[in-house]
Tab-separated table of C-alpha atoms in Angstrom:
chain	number	residue	atom	x	y	z
A	1	MET	CA	118.646	79.842	92.859
A	2	SER	CA	118.874	82.670	90.597
A	3	ARG	CA	120.017	86.138	91.645
A	4	ASN	CA	116.529	87.745	91.404
A	5	ALA	CA	115.188	84.898	93.692
A	6	LYS	CA	117.960	85.616	96.269
A	7	ILE	CA	117.170	89.329	96.203
A	8	ASN	CA	113.535	88.833	96.477
A	9	THR	CA	113.937	86.306	99.496
A	10	LEU	CA	116.235	88.790	101.244
A	11	LEU	CA	113.735	91.752	100.795
A	12	LEU	CA	110.905	89.421	102.107
A	13	LEU	CA	112.934	88.513	105.202
A	14	ALA	CA	113.749	92.312	105.817
A	15	VAL	CA	110.149	93.222	105.561
A	16	ALA	CA	109.083	90.373	107.903
A	17	ALA	CA	111.763	91.372	110.412
A	18	LEU	CA	110.600	95.027	110.227
A	19	ALA	CA	107.034	93.908	111.073
A	20	VAL	CA	108.024	91.199	113.742
A	21	LEU	CA	111.069	92.698	115.627
A	22	PRO	CA	109.172	95.665	117.362
A	23	LEU	CA	106.629	93.288	118.803
A	24	ALA	CA	109.160	90.689	119.593
A	25	LEU	CA	111.507	93.217	121.433
A	26	GLY	CA	108.684	94.877	123.235
A	27	LEU	CA	109.048	98.357	121.842
A	28	GLY	CA	106.295	100.530	122.976
A	29	ASP	CA	105.479	98.493	126.109
A	30	HIS	CA	105.819	101.609	128.362
A	31	LYS	CA	103.117	103.499	126.448
A	32	GLU	CA	99.322	103.089	126.895
A	33	GLU	CA	98.855	102.896	123.027
A	34	PRO	CA	102.135	101.428	121.933
A	35	PHE	CA	101.846	101.610	118.114
A	36	THR	CA	99.913	104.740	117.527
A	37	GLY	CA	100.357	106.773	114.282
A	38	SER	CA	102.308	110.067	113.920
A	39	ASP	CA	98.985	111.971	114.086
A	40	ALA	CA	98.370	110.936	117.622
A	41	GLU	CA	101.986	111.437	118.608
A	42	ALA	CA	101.929	115.009	117.304
A	43	GLU	CA	98.518	115.660	119.076
A	44	THR	CA	100.074	114.555	122.390
A	45	ALA	CA	103.286	116.643	121.922
A	46	ILE	CA	101.187	119.723	121.100
A	47	THR	CA	98.793	119.208	124.052
A	48	GLU	CA	101.944	118.908	126.303
A	49	ILE	CA	103.463	122.135	125.013
A	50	GLU	CA	100.160	124.117	124.614
A	51	PRO	CA	97.385	122.733	126.710
A	52	ASP	CA	94.685	125.162	125.556
A	53	TYR	CA	95.600	124.736	121.791
A	54	GLU	CA	92.467	124.541	119.491
A	55	PRO	CA	92.843	122.828	116.055
A	56	TRP	CA	92.163	125.106	113.091
A	57	PHE	CA	90.114	122.392	111.254
A	58	SER	CA	88.020	119.308	112.394
A	59	PRO	CA	87.839	116.147	110.259
A	60	LEU	CA	84.925	115.826	107.762
A	61	TYR	CA	84.414	112.200	108.922
A	62	GLU	CA	85.205	110.843	112.309
A	63	PRO	CA	85.320	106.909	112.172
A	64	PRO	CA	83.524	105.306	115.043
A	65	SER	CA	86.589	103.313	116.092
A	66	GLY	CA	90.345	102.903	115.590
A	67	GLU	CA	89.614	99.538	113.614
A	68	VAL	CA	87.442	101.426	111.249
A	69	GLU	CA	89.779	104.135	110.833
A	70	SER	CA	92.776	101.656	110.060
A	71	ALA	CA	90.597	99.707	107.668
A	72	LEU	CA	89.813	102.977	105.758
A	73	PHE	CA	93.412	103.976	105.783
A	74	ALA	CA	94.367	100.484	104.466
A	75	LEU	CA	91.642	100.831	101.654
A	76	GLN	CA	92.965	104.159	100.669
A	77	ALA	CA	96.596	102.775	100.568
A	78	ALA	CA	95.294	99.749	98.339
A	79	LEU	CA	93.408	102.058	96.029
A	80	GLY	CA	96.491	104.313	95.639
A	81	ALA	CA	98.772	101.145	94.963
A	82	GLY	CA	96.241	99.938	92.426
A	83	VAL	CA	96.130	103.203	90.561
A	84	LEU	CA	99.888	103.317	90.401
A	85	ALA	CA	100.171	99.747	89.255
A	86	TYR	CA	97.706	100.333	86.501
A	87	TYR	CA	99.558	103.468	85.334
A	88	PHE	CA	102.994	101.674	85.401
A	89	GLY	CA	101.487	98.541	83.662
A	90	LEU	CA	99.862	100.658	81.034
A	91	ARG	CA	103.064	102.467	80.308
A	92	ARG	CA	104.935	99.173	80.054
A	93	GLY	CA	102.370	97.711	77.815
A	94	ARG	CA	102.407	100.623	75.387
A	95	ARG	CA	106.128	100.528	75.308
A	96	GLN	CA	106.277	96.736	74.644
A	97	GLY	CA	103.544	97.370	71.902
A	98	GLU	CA	105.523	99.987	70.311
A	99	GLN	CA	108.618	97.749	70.299
A	100	ARG	CA	106.736	94.878	68.702
A	101	ALA	CA	105.210	97.260	66.018
A	102	MET	CA	108.627	98.566	65.241
A	103	ALA	CA	110.047	94.974	64.859
A	104	ALA	CA	107.080	93.927	62.684
A	105	ALA	CA	107.600	97.074	60.539
A	106	GLU	CA	111.254	96.179	60.168
A	107	ALA	CA	110.557	92.628	59.289
A	108	THR	CA	108.287	93.654	56.558
A	109	SER	CA	110.545	96.229	55.234
A	110	VAL	CA	113.430	93.777	55.217
A	111	SER	CA	111.214	91.112	53.278
A	112	ARG	CA	110.216	93.746	50.714
A	113	ASP	CA	113.865	94.769	50.091
A	114	THR	CA	115.023	91.229	49.323
A	115	PRO	CA	114.690	89.935	45.800
A	116	GLU	CA	112.096	87.327	45.420
A	117	GLY	CA	114.222	85.072	43.187
A	118	ASP	CA	117.116	84.743	45.618
């Protein structure tokens, strides 16, 4: 097994452990909604500190359920990852193209410099 394959396997196991361990260890069992996002946690903390707090803004769109909200968040994350992957792929492709063009230019300049009779 190559070094890169070992590193990828360890990273995959670490990600799987991060996903499974909280569920297996029962973290959050004492809460009504054990794995809510940080927005909900902040809202709960603010309400405990200041019960009559009024938010400054309201959302433009309120999804009908938590599942729809999660799906929209996942879609947003996937689109962002796609844009980043496209950008980095484009940069790498341009860099490889420049390297190939320079190598081809060097090869043609070397072939021009050598005498034809040799």
